[in-house]
mmCIF file of C-alpha atoms and ligand atoms in Angstrom:
data_model
loop_
_atom_site.group_PDB
_atom_site.id
_atom_site.type_symbol
_atom_site.label_atom_id
_atom_site.label_comp_id
_atom_site.label_asym_id
_atom_site.label_seq_id
_atom_site.Cartn_x
_atom_site.Cartn_y
_atom_site.Cartn_z
ATOM 1 C CA MET Y 1 -11.962 -20.756 -12.827
ATOM 2 C CA THR Y 2 -9.845 -22.909 -15.143
ATOM 3 C CA THR Y 3 -11.054 -24.133 -18.611
ATOM 4 C CA ALA Y 4 -9.493 -26.254 -20.771
ATOM 5 C CA HIS Y 5 -7.584 -24.071 -22.793
ATOM 6 C CA GLU Y 6 -6.010 -22.151 -20.284
ATOM 7 C CA PRO Y 7 -2.033 -23.001 -19.860
ATOM 8 C CA ALA Y 8 -2.933 -23.506 -16.141
ATOM 9 C CA SER Y 9 -4.533 -26.690 -16.652
ATOM 10 C CA HIS Y 10 -2.080 -27.712 -18.666
ATOM 11 C CA ALA Y 11 0.392 -27.719 -16.145
ATOM 12 C CA PRO Y 12 1.828 -31.107 -14.665
ATOM 13 C CA ALA Y 13 -0.734 -32.254 -11.756
ATOM 14 C CA TRP Y 14 1.972 -32.418 -9.293
ATOM 15 C CA VAL Y 15 2.770 -28.448 -9.820
ATOM 16 C CA ARG Y 16 -0.960 -27.836 -9.341
ATOM 17 C CA ASP Y 17 -1.106 -30.318 -6.334
ATOM 18 C CA ILE Y 18 1.760 -27.778 -4.776
ATOM 19 C CA ALA Y 19 0.695 -26.531 -1.270
ATOM 20 C CA PRO Y 20 1.702 -22.981 -1.252
ATOM 21 C CA TYR Y 21 4.168 -22.216 1.404
ATOM 22 C CA VAL Y 22 2.589 -19.872 3.894
ATOM 23 C CA PRO Y 23 5.163 -17.139 5.160
ATOM 24 C CA GLY Y 24 4.919 -15.384 8.505
ATOM 25 C CA LYS Y 25 2.865 -11.802 8.169
ATOM 26 C CA PRO Y 26 4.841 -9.407 7.298
ATOM 27 C CA ILE Y 27 4.826 -6.206 10.066
ATOM 28 C CA GLU Y 28 3.499 -3.641 7.231
ATOM 29 C CA GLU Y 29 0.591 -5.804 6.525
ATOM 30 C CA LEU Y 30 -0.415 -6.315 9.988
ATOM 31 C CA ALA Y 31 -0.256 -2.535 10.715
ATOM 32 C CA ARG Y 32 -2.697 -2.246 7.593
ATOM 33 C CA GLU Y 33 -5.066 -4.372 8.435
ATOM 34 C CA LEU Y 34 -5.706 -3.381 12.117
ATOM 35 C CA HIS Y 35 -4.479 0.239 11.438
ATOM 36 C CA LEU Y 36 -2.048 -0.218 14.033
ATOM 37 C CA ASP Y 37 1.595 1.725 14.273
ATOM 38 C CA PRO Y 38 3.839 -0.301 12.445
ATOM 39 C CA ALA Y 39 6.613 0.557 15.215
ATOM 40 C CA GLY Y 40 4.379 -0.840 18.020
ATOM 41 C CA ILE Y 41 4.156 -4.498 16.512
ATOM 42 C CA VAL Y 42 6.390 -7.077 17.626
ATOM 43 C CA LYS Y 43 6.931 -9.672 14.774
ATOM 44 C CA LEU Y 44 8.346 -12.886 15.949
ATOM 45 C CA ALA Y 45 7.328 -15.506 13.206
ATOM 46 C CA SER Y 46 10.002 -15.877 10.505
ATOM 47 C CA ASN Y 47 13.117 -16.983 13.183
ATOM 48 C CA GLU Y 48 15.013 -13.656 12.215
ATOM 49 C CA ASN Y 49 17.848 -12.505 14.220
ATOM 50 C CA PRO Y 50 16.055 -9.724 16.535
ATOM 51 C CA ARG Y 51 19.360 -7.628 16.980
ATOM 52 C CA GLY Y 52 19.887 -6.030 13.660
ATOM 53 C CA PRO Y 53 22.657 -6.843 11.077
ATOM 54 C CA SER Y 54 26.132 -6.577 12.092
ATOM 55 C CA PRO Y 55 27.377 -2.941 11.333
ATOM 56 C CA LYS Y 56 30.420 -4.806 9.339
ATOM 57 C CA ALA Y 57 27.667 -5.844 7.103
ATOM 58 C CA LEU Y 58 26.156 -2.943 6.467
ATOM 59 C CA ALA Y 59 29.216 -1.144 5.919
ATOM 60 C CA ALA Y 60 30.186 -4.063 3.233
ATOM 61 C CA ILE Y 61 26.987 -3.667 1.544
ATOM 62 C CA ALA Y 62 27.395 0.283 1.317
ATOM 63 C CA THR Y 63 30.646 -0.338 -0.751
ATOM 64 C CA ALA Y 64 29.474 -3.093 -2.829
ATOM 65 C CA ALA Y 65 26.282 -0.908 -4.056
ATOM 66 C CA ALA Y 66 28.546 1.506 -5.866
ATOM 67 C CA ASP Y 67 29.159 -1.757 -8.341
ATOM 68 C CA ILE Y 68 25.775 -2.792 -8.607
ATOM 69 C CA THR Y 69 25.181 -2.163 -12.389
ATOM 70 C CA ARG Y 70 27.383 -5.049 -13.198
ATOM 71 C CA TYR Y 71 26.553 -8.830 -12.497
ATOM 72 C CA PRO Y 72 27.591 -10.501 -9.629
ATOM 73 C CA ASP Y 73 30.563 -13.064 -9.529
ATOM 74 C CA GLY Y 74 28.725 -16.052 -11.066
ATOM 75 C CA ASN Y 75 31.151 -18.231 -8.938
ATOM 76 C CA GLY Y 76 31.267 -16.587 -5.945
ATOM 77 C CA PHE Y 77 35.342 -16.392 -5.505
ATOM 78 C CA ALA Y 78 35.637 -14.641 -2.756
ATOM 79 C CA LEU Y 79 32.872 -16.055 -0.331
ATOM 80 C CA ARG Y 80 33.497 -19.368 -1.398
ATOM 81 C CA SER Y 81 37.099 -18.653 -0.434
ATOM 82 C CA ALA Y 82 36.317 -17.447 2.681
ATOM 83 C CA LEU Y 83 33.948 -20.396 3.554
ATOM 84 C CA ALA Y 84 36.237 -22.838 2.570
ATOM 85 C CA SER Y 85 39.386 -21.596 4.930
ATOM 86 C CA ARG Y 86 36.755 -21.298 7.770
ATOM 87 C CA LEU Y 87 35.288 -24.514 7.088
ATOM 88 C CA GLY Y 88 38.307 -26.405 6.176
ATOM 89 C CA VAL Y 89 37.343 -27.739 2.761
ATOM 90 C CA ALA Y 90 38.551 -27.281 -0.504
ATOM 91 C CA PRO Y 91 36.346 -24.187 -2.568
ATOM 92 C CA GLU Y 92 34.957 -26.867 -5.374
ATOM 93 C CA CYS Y 93 33.200 -28.409 -2.558
ATOM 94 C CA LEU Y 94 30.833 -25.638 -1.890
ATOM 95 C CA VAL Y 95 27.447 -24.216 -3.609
ATOM 96 C CA LEU Y 96 26.115 -21.060 -3.104
ATOM 97 C CA GLY Y 97 22.712 -20.499 -2.805
ATOM 98 C CA ASN Y 98 19.863 -17.664 -3.012
ATOM 99 C CA GLY Y 99 19.213 -18.715 0.656
ATOM 100 C CA SER Y 100 19.563 -22.092 1.605
ATOM 101 C CA ASN Y 101 16.389 -22.891 0.484
ATOM 102 C CA ASP Y 102 18.035 -22.481 -3.075
ATOM 103 C CA VAL Y 103 20.526 -25.587 -2.726
ATOM 104 C CA LEU Y 104 17.537 -27.487 -1.184
ATOM 105 C CA GLU Y 105 16.140 -26.821 -4.498
ATOM 106 C CA LEU Y 106 19.253 -27.587 -6.333
ATOM 107 C CA VAL Y 107 19.638 -30.958 -4.568
ATOM 108 C CA THR Y 108 16.030 -31.924 -5.777
ATOM 109 C CA GLN Y 109 16.943 -30.195 -9.464
ATOM 110 C CA ALA Y 110 19.638 -32.357 -9.697
ATOM 111 C CA PHE Y 111 18.753 -35.885 -7.907
ATOM 112 C CA LEU Y 112 14.739 -36.256 -8.572
ATOM 113 C CA THR Y 113 12.747 -37.147 -11.293
ATOM 114 C CA PRO Y 114 9.073 -37.880 -11.288
ATOM 115 C CA GLY Y 115 8.204 -41.004 -9.966
ATOM 116 C CA ASP Y 116 11.291 -40.854 -7.362
ATOM 117 C CA GLU Y 117 11.184 -40.653 -3.745
ATOM 118 C CA ALA Y 118 12.239 -38.227 -1.008
ATOM 119 C CA ILE Y 119 11.972 -38.982 2.689
ATOM 120 C CA TYR Y 120 11.175 -36.773 5.243
ATOM 121 C CA ALA Y 121 10.022 -36.219 8.762
ATOM 122 C CA GLN Y 122 6.369 -35.504 9.958
ATOM 123 C CA HIS Y 123 6.563 -31.627 11.214
ATOM 124 C CA ALA Y 124 10.116 -31.131 9.251
ATOM 125 C CA PHE Y 125 10.877 -27.779 7.310
ATOM 126 C CA ALA Y 126 8.036 -27.156 4.915
ATOM 127 C CA VAL Y 127 10.576 -26.324 1.715
ATOM 128 C CA TYR Y 128 11.302 -30.197 1.782
ATOM 129 C CA PRO Y 129 7.720 -31.085 0.526
ATOM 130 C CA LEU Y 130 7.769 -28.416 -1.817
ATOM 131 C CA ALA Y 131 10.880 -29.110 -3.494
ATOM 132 C CA THR Y 132 10.168 -32.184 -3.930
ATOM 133 C CA HIS Y 133 6.719 -32.292 -5.144
ATOM 134 C CA ALA Y 134 7.970 -29.452 -7.826
ATOM 135 C CA ARG Y 135 9.738 -32.178 -9.435
ATOM 136 C CA GLY Y 136 7.066 -34.645 -9.499
ATOM 137 C CA ALA Y 137 8.587 -36.911 -7.000
ATOM 138 C CA LYS Y 138 6.955 -38.357 -4.167
ATOM 139 C CA GLY Y 139 7.392 -37.512 -0.536
ATOM 140 C CA VAL Y 140 7.672 -40.030 1.795
ATOM 141 C CA VAL Y 141 6.742 -38.759 5.218
ATOM 142 C CA VAL Y 142 8.075 -40.501 8.322
ATOM 143 C CA PRO Y 143 5.876 -40.408 11.815
ATOM 144 C CA ALA Y 144 7.879 -38.117 14.068
ATOM 145 C CA LYS Y 145 8.932 -39.484 17.510
ATOM 146 C CA ASP Y 146 8.652 -36.811 20.460
ATOM 147 C CA HIS Y 147 8.051 -33.642 17.782
ATOM 148 C CA GLY Y 148 11.305 -34.671 16.282
ATOM 149 C CA HIS Y 149 13.041 -37.082 13.563
ATOM 150 C CA ASP Y 150 12.821 -41.242 14.110
ATOM 151 C CA LEU Y 151 16.144 -42.314 12.790
ATOM 152 C CA PRO Y 152 15.496 -45.667 12.708
ATOM 153 C CA ALA Y 153 12.288 -45.457 10.579
ATOM 154 C CA MET Y 154 13.474 -42.943 8.117
ATOM 155 C CA LEU Y 155 16.151 -45.652 7.683
ATOM 156 C CA ALA Y 156 13.685 -48.261 7.363
ATOM 157 C CA ALA Y 157 11.851 -46.190 4.484
ATOM 158 C CA VAL Y 158 14.595 -46.035 2.026
ATOM 159 C CA THR Y 159 13.265 -47.928 -0.959
ATOM 160 C CA PRO Y 160 15.089 -48.580 -4.291
ATOM 161 C CA ARG Y 161 13.113 -45.382 -5.529
ATOM 162 C CA THR Y 162 14.636 -43.229 -2.717
ATOM 163 C CA ARG Y 163 17.075 -40.451 -3.774
ATOM 164 C CA VAL Y 164 16.952 -37.933 -1.165
ATOM 165 C CA VAL Y 165 16.499 -37.833 2.549
ATOM 166 C CA PHE Y 166 16.141 -34.667 4.556
ATOM 167 C CA VAL Y 167 17.358 -34.317 7.823
ATOM 168 C CA ALA Y 168 16.984 -30.555 9.645
ATOM 169 C CA ASN Y 169 19.620 -30.245 12.749
ATOM 170 C CA PRO Y 170 17.899 -28.645 14.846
ATOM 171 C CA ASN Y 171 14.677 -28.993 12.955
ATOM 172 C CA ASN Y 172 12.149 -26.286 12.687
ATOM 173 C CA PRO Y 173 9.311 -25.380 13.650
ATOM 174 C CA THR Y 174 9.952 -28.409 16.444
ATOM 175 C CA GLY Y 175 13.510 -27.220 17.742
ATOM 176 C CA THR Y 176 14.449 -30.822 18.024
ATOM 177 C CA TRP Y 177 17.869 -31.848 17.708
ATOM 178 C CA ILE Y 178 20.261 -35.048 17.351
ATOM 179 C CA GLY Y 179 23.681 -35.527 18.293
ATOM 180 C CA ALA Y 180 26.616 -36.453 16.778
ATOM 181 C CA THR Y 181 26.911 -39.869 17.319
ATOM 182 C CA ALA Y 182 23.321 -40.864 16.221
ATOM 183 C CA MET Y 183 23.350 -38.675 13.117
ATOM 184 C CA GLU Y 184 26.736 -39.879 11.770
ATOM 185 C CA ALA Y 185 25.440 -43.425 12.492
ATOM 186 C CA PHE Y 186 22.606 -42.705 10.241
ATOM 187 C CA VAL Y 187 24.349 -41.205 7.637
ATOM 188 C CA ALA Y 188 26.685 -44.368 7.661
ATOM 189 C CA ASN Y 189 23.573 -46.593 7.084
ATOM 190 C CA VAL Y 190 21.992 -44.609 4.124
ATOM 191 C CA PRO Y 191 22.654 -46.622 1.096
ATOM 192 C CA ARG Y 192 25.793 -44.507 -1.037
ATOM 193 C CA GLU Y 193 23.491 -43.903 -3.933
ATOM 194 C CA VAL Y 194 21.248 -42.053 -1.657
ATOM 195 C CA VAL Y 195 21.717 -38.520 -0.974
ATOM 196 C CA VAL Y 196 21.459 -37.253 2.689
ATOM 197 C CA VAL Y 197 20.799 -33.551 3.306
ATOM 198 C CA LEU Y 198 21.687 -32.200 6.500
ATOM 199 C CA ASP Y 199 20.062 -29.057 7.163
ATOM 200 C CA GLU Y 200 22.136 -26.959 9.612
ATOM 201 C CA ALA Y 201 20.321 -23.550 9.555
ATOM 202 C CA TYR Y 202 20.439 -23.266 13.159
ATOM 203 C CA ASP Y 203 24.045 -24.883 14.111
ATOM 204 C CA GLU Y 204 25.387 -21.358 15.403
ATOM 205 C CA TYR Y 205 22.579 -21.277 17.676
ATOM 206 C CA LEU Y 206 23.846 -24.649 19.433
ATOM 207 C CA ALA Y 207 26.337 -25.010 22.258
ATOM 208 C CA PRO Y 208 30.178 -24.639 20.778
ATOM 209 C CA SER Y 209 30.696 -28.357 21.725
ATOM 210 C CA ASP Y 210 27.184 -29.287 20.418
ATOM 211 C CA ARG Y 211 28.011 -27.559 16.869
ATOM 212 C CA SER Y 212 27.961 -29.720 14.216
ATOM 213 C CA ARG Y 213 31.113 -31.731 13.032
ATOM 214 C CA SER Y 214 28.939 -33.056 10.018
ATOM 215 C CA ILE Y 215 31.360 -31.365 7.245
ATOM 216 C CA SER Y 216 34.027 -33.459 8.343
ATOM 217 C CA TRP Y 217 32.147 -36.926 7.421
ATOM 218 C CA ILE Y 218 31.668 -35.820 3.921
ATOM 219 C CA GLY Y 219 34.973 -37.675 2.606
ATOM 220 C CA ARG Y 220 33.771 -40.515 4.190
ATOM 221 C CA TYR Y 221 30.415 -40.163 2.885
ATOM 222 C CA PRO Y 222 30.497 -38.640 -0.464
ATOM 223 C CA ASN Y 223 26.311 -38.784 -0.700
ATOM 224 C CA LEU Y 224 26.210 -36.113 2.170
ATOM 225 C CA ILE Y 225 24.981 -32.667 1.816
ATOM 226 C CA VAL Y 226 25.445 -30.220 4.325
ATOM 227 C CA SER Y 227 23.626 -26.695 4.130
ATOM 228 C CA ARG Y 228 23.900 -23.478 6.251
ATOM 229 C CA THR Y 229 22.597 -20.230 5.861
ATOM 230 C CA PHE Y 230 23.396 -16.542 6.602
ATOM 231 C CA SER Y 231 19.547 -16.287 7.386
ATOM 232 C CA LYS Y 232 19.475 -17.267 11.364
ATOM 233 C CA ALA Y 233 22.856 -16.166 13.502
ATOM 234 C CA TYR Y 234 24.448 -14.187 10.813
ATOM 235 C CA GLY Y 235 21.319 -11.753 10.601
ATOM 236 C CA LEU Y 236 21.264 -11.439 6.877
ATOM 237 C CA ALA Y 237 17.806 -12.864 5.831
ATOM 238 C CA ALA Y 238 16.768 -9.925 3.448
ATOM 239 C CA LEU Y 239 19.610 -10.796 1.369
ATOM 240 C CA ARG Y 240 19.103 -14.586 0.403
ATOM 241 C CA VAL Y 241 22.302 -16.664 0.661
ATOM 242 C CA GLY Y 242 23.341 -19.657 2.309
ATOM 243 C CA TYR Y 243 25.513 -22.547 0.978
ATOM 244 C CA GLY Y 244 25.787 -26.420 0.866
ATOM 245 C CA VAL Y 245 29.040 -27.869 1.824
ATOM 246 C CA MET Y 246 29.475 -31.783 -0.406
ATOM 247 C CA ASP Y 247 32.194 -34.203 -2.417
ATOM 248 C CA ALA Y 248 33.148 -32.092 -5.202
ATOM 249 C CA SER Y 249 31.768 -34.582 -7.846
ATOM 250 C CA VAL Y 250 28.599 -33.753 -6.172
ATOM 251 C CA ALA Y 251 28.577 -29.749 -6.096
ATOM 252 C CA ASP Y 252 29.527 -29.777 -9.880
ATOM 253 C CA LEU Y 253 25.879 -31.598 -10.620
ATOM 254 C CA LEU Y 254 24.329 -28.815 -8.103
ATOM 255 C CA ASN Y 255 26.659 -25.946 -9.989
ATOM 256 C CA ARG Y 256 25.254 -27.093 -13.391
ATOM 257 C CA VAL Y 257 21.522 -26.637 -12.421
ATOM 258 C CA ARG Y 258 21.755 -23.266 -10.403
ATOM 259 C CA GLN Y 259 21.235 -20.157 -11.866
ATOM 260 C CA PRO Y 260 24.215 -18.514 -13.260
ATOM 261 C CA PHE Y 261 24.190 -15.365 -10.981
ATOM 262 C CA ASN Y 262 21.846 -17.163 -8.364
ATOM 263 C CA VAL Y 263 23.470 -15.068 -5.174
ATOM 264 C CA ASN Y 264 23.489 -11.084 -5.542
ATOM 265 C CA SER Y 265 26.694 -8.709 -4.963
ATOM 266 C CA LEU Y 266 25.567 -7.214 -1.964
ATOM 267 C CA ALA Y 267 24.507 -10.395 -0.643
ATOM 268 C CA GLN Y 268 27.855 -11.772 -1.298
ATOM 269 C CA ALA Y 269 29.787 -8.849 0.193
ATOM 270 C CA ALA Y 270 27.503 -8.935 3.092
ATOM 271 C CA ALA Y 271 27.874 -12.313 3.790
ATOM 272 C CA ILE Y 272 32.037 -12.332 4.037
ATOM 273 C CA ALA Y 273 32.004 -9.217 6.132
ATOM 274 C CA ALA Y 274 29.758 -11.367 8.664
ATOM 275 C CA LEU Y 275 31.633 -14.100 8.497
ATOM 276 C CA GLY Y 276 34.280 -12.061 9.973
ATOM 277 C CA ASP Y 277 32.393 -10.876 12.311
ATOM 278 C CA ALA Y 278 32.550 -13.668 14.955
ATOM 279 C CA ALA Y 279 31.637 -11.400 18.151
ATOM 280 C CA TYR Y 280 28.213 -10.760 16.264
ATOM 281 C CA VAL Y 281 27.414 -14.214 16.015
ATOM 282 C CA GLU Y 282 28.546 -15.351 19.628
ATOM 283 C CA GLU Y 283 26.421 -12.428 20.764
ATOM 284 C CA SER Y 284 23.447 -13.477 18.894
ATOM 285 C CA ALA Y 285 23.693 -17.103 20.233
ATOM 286 C CA ARG Y 286 24.474 -15.540 23.553
ATOM 287 C CA SER Y 287 21.384 -13.311 23.635
ATOM 288 C CA ASN Y 288 18.980 -15.868 22.251
ATOM 289 C CA ARG Y 289 19.960 -18.406 25.104
ATOM 290 C CA GLU Y 290 19.194 -15.495 27.676
ATOM 291 C CA GLY Y 291 15.788 -15.004 25.462
ATOM 292 C CA MET Y 292 15.064 -18.689 25.218
ATOM 293 C CA ARG Y 293 15.403 -18.739 29.430
ATOM 294 C CA GLN Y 294 13.291 -15.854 29.649
ATOM 295 C CA ILE Y 295 10.249 -17.142 27.318
ATOM 296 C CA GLU Y 296 10.568 -20.482 29.250
ATOM 297 C CA ALA Y 297 10.118 -19.038 32.449
ATOM 298 C CA GLY Y 298 7.465 -17.094 31.062
ATOM 299 C CA LEU Y 299 5.608 -20.155 29.823
ATOM 300 C CA ALA Y 300 5.949 -22.132 33.246
ATOM 301 C CA LYS Y 301 4.744 -19.289 34.782
ATOM 302 C CA LEU Y 302 1.277 -19.351 32.415
ATOM 303 C CA GLY Y 303 1.402 -23.066 32.703
ATOM 304 C CA VAL Y 304 1.822 -23.212 29.090
ATOM 305 C CA ALA Y 305 3.852 -26.370 27.787
ATOM 306 C CA PHE Y 306 6.266 -26.173 25.134
ATOM 307 C CA VAL Y 307 8.843 -28.179 23.152
ATOM 308 C CA PRO Y 308 12.313 -28.140 24.515
ATOM 309 C CA SER Y 309 14.426 -26.027 21.317
ATOM 310 C CA HIS Y 310 17.796 -26.215 20.015
ATOM 311 C CA GLY Y 311 17.275 -23.361 17.638
ATOM 312 C CA ASN Y 312 15.900 -19.314 18.177
ATOM 313 C CA PHE Y 313 12.480 -20.294 18.735
ATOM 314 C CA LEU Y 314 10.198 -22.262 20.482
ATOM 315 C CA LEU Y 315 7.437 -24.315 19.569
ATOM 316 C CA VAL Y 316 4.403 -23.588 22.406
ATOM 317 C CA ASN Y 317 1.348 -25.709 23.045
ATOM 318 C CA VAL Y 318 -1.773 -23.140 23.393
ATOM 319 C CA GLY Y 319 -4.136 -25.662 22.876
ATOM 320 C CA ASP Y 320 -6.055 -23.650 20.078
ATOM 321 C CA GLY Y 321 -3.428 -22.427 17.414
ATOM 322 C CA ALA Y 322 -5.602 -20.385 15.496
ATOM 323 C CA ARG Y 323 -7.508 -18.793 17.785
ATOM 324 C CA VAL Y 324 -4.639 -17.520 19.948
ATOM 325 C CA TYR Y 325 -2.686 -16.667 17.036
ATOM 326 C CA ALA Y 326 -5.652 -14.568 16.177
ATOM 327 C CA ALA Y 327 -5.777 -13.023 19.249
ATOM 328 C CA LEU Y 328 -2.036 -12.391 19.230
ATOM 329 C CA LEU Y 329 -2.383 -10.448 16.146
ATOM 330 C CA ARG Y 330 -5.053 -8.318 17.599
ATOM 331 C CA ASP Y 331 -2.407 -7.730 20.161
ATOM 332 C CA GLY Y 332 0.279 -6.339 17.748
ATOM 333 C CA VAL Y 333 2.159 -9.607 18.282
ATOM 334 C CA ILE Y 334 2.817 -11.716 15.106
ATOM 335 C CA VAL Y 335 4.015 -15.224 15.812
ATOM 336 C CA ARG Y 336 3.996 -18.152 13.408
ATOM 337 C CA PRO Y 337 0.563 -20.803 12.943
ATOM 338 C CA VAL Y 338 1.905 -24.601 12.633
ATOM 339 C CA ALA Y 339 -1.428 -26.263 11.832
ATOM 340 C CA ASN Y 340 0.108 -26.656 8.196
ATOM 341 C CA TYR Y 341 2.947 -28.772 9.802
ATOM 342 C CA GLY Y 342 0.309 -31.131 11.519
ATOM 343 C CA LEU Y 343 0.572 -29.262 14.697
ATOM 344 C CA PRO Y 344 -2.802 -27.072 15.275
ATOM 345 C CA ALA Y 345 -2.274 -26.970 18.566
ATOM 346 C CA PHE Y 346 0.986 -25.131 18.894
ATOM 347 C CA LEU Y 347 2.401 -21.687 17.931
ATOM 348 C CA ARG Y 348 5.982 -21.217 16.966
ATOM 349 C CA VAL Y 349 7.525 -17.828 18.372
ATOM 350 C CA THR Y 350 10.745 -16.804 17.456
ATOM 351 C CA VAL Y 351 13.182 -15.700 20.443
ATOM 352 C CA GLY Y 352 13.227 -11.885 20.206
ATOM 353 C CA LEU Y 353 14.718 -9.030 22.304
ATOM 354 C CA PRO Y 354 13.873 -9.003 25.841
ATOM 355 C CA ALA Y 355 11.193 -6.468 25.522
ATOM 356 C CA GLU Y 356 9.733 -8.553 22.527
ATOM 357 C CA ASN Y 357 9.787 -11.667 24.508
ATOM 358 C CA GLU Y 358 7.880 -9.551 27.425
ATOM 359 C CA ARG Y 359 5.406 -8.288 25.007
ATOM 360 C CA PHE Y 360 4.549 -11.929 23.610
ATOM 361 C CA LEU Y 361 4.127 -13.304 27.163
ATOM 362 C CA ALA Y 362 1.732 -10.762 28.237
ATOM 363 C CA ALA Y 363 -0.275 -10.956 25.095
ATOM 364 C CA LEU Y 364 -0.302 -14.779 25.246
ATOM 365 C CA GLY Y 365 -1.467 -14.357 29.316
ATOM 366 C CA ARG Y 366 -3.886 -12.022 27.842
ATOM 367 C CA ALA Y 367 -5.099 -14.336 25.251
ATOM 368 C CA LEU Y 368 -5.239 -17.469 27.246
ATOM 369 C CA GLY Y 369 -7.347 -15.519 29.606
ATOM 370 C CA SER Y 370 -4.753 -16.062 32.661
ATOM 371 C CA PRO Y 371 -5.259 -14.058 36.123
ATOM 372 C CA ARG Y 372 -1.665 -12.832 36.183
ATOM 373 C CA ALA Y 373 -1.621 -11.486 32.595
ATOM 374 C CA ASN Y 374 -2.178 -7.948 33.944
ATOM 375 C CA ALA Y 375 0.299 -8.415 36.673
HETATM 376 C C1 LIG S 1 15.550 -20.365 7.943
HETATM 377 C C2 LIG S 1 15.775 -22.258 7.522
HETATM 378 C C3 LIG S 1 16.532 -22.387 6.409
HETATM 379 C C4 LIG S 1 17.019 -21.323 5.838
HETATM 380 O O1 LIG S 1 16.543 -20.655 4.887
HETATM 381 P P1 LIG S 1 17.231 -19.555 3.932
HETATM 382 O O2 LIG S 1 16.811 -19.776 2.503
HETATM 383 O O3 LIG S 1 18.722 -19.613 4.379
HETATM 384 O O4 LIG S 1 16.767 -18.336 4.402
HETATM 385 C C5 LIG S 1 16.954 -23.530 5.880
HETATM 386 N N1 LIG S 1 16.203 -24.488 6.957
HETATM 387 C C6 LIG S 1 15.469 -24.775 7.947
HETATM 388 C C7 LIG S 1 15.277 -25.783 8.623
HETATM 389 C C8 LIG S 1 14.734 -23.570 8.074
HETATM 390 O O5 LIG S 1 14.410 -23.186 9.309
#
């Protein structure tokens, strides 16, 4: 209960109105609730890499652990240098984040004031509304087309109050993806005073020929920010490290509003090592393609529809997301409900290892009462 003298009631209305982010249910939590053995629970709820981290990243963490009494390098010199040479950009064009979520937050801190507008698509990543509303800015939600971004409609939604446009490519939770030609045409048409954020958290999962070239567009479009992460294909979700690539003048602004030590030293060391382990990333992408085919084939056998995905997850139409989510939980399988994304008929399942995918498919069959569930 809130009464007038309590501080919470004096917080800005736009903060009090924020709908909290709902993360995937942790394994330990479900184990406690249902008295299950955590080892028997399968979590396919947060688009994490199911293969475990790169041994090179683990070794780098062990080495860096000896130095944790020191503050991390607030400029992230070594990681930014490694990224700069990998991406072919100047280190001044890079902003490191405590996860790429942090970079998205920094964009809103640097560019949005109360009353400004940020544009994003219906069913787009939940952090865009969160970060926008936290600044007192207005989120302009553009209806999706075939579950994906309707770029012409997003362009038409730009007004003199628009400061930022967010596009997730591929998008989470829908898995939809836009090719380079359409994407660049969109960026070219957005007025230069409006920042375009291309969130490419799943880029490494695309076929090599489809991986984004958007970083090479920044020279032409200084209002473009490309964000990437070490949380997905690089397998470092718990360490919280991501980055944005942008014009040096924009990076300078974001670096002013970020915390001086926003990326910890273990994360910096692990990210450098992970970046150097190309084989780990490629094997993760390969294993994901195989798992994706396995789940797609299983769903087809069950007669369950899904949205074709370019990420490491699949949006599955189960008819009643809440009911099937609960049934899967009782079966020890955690997936992600997406009613909060306006998709109550769907569940999002992360591609796991073959045995995990099989557990999911069998549990889904049971939850849907399919005759072949016990086959
Ligand atoms: C997972 C994800 C991110 C990455 O978040 P981190 O903060 O880097 O862990 C960013 N954008 C989208 C669309 C995602 O799905």
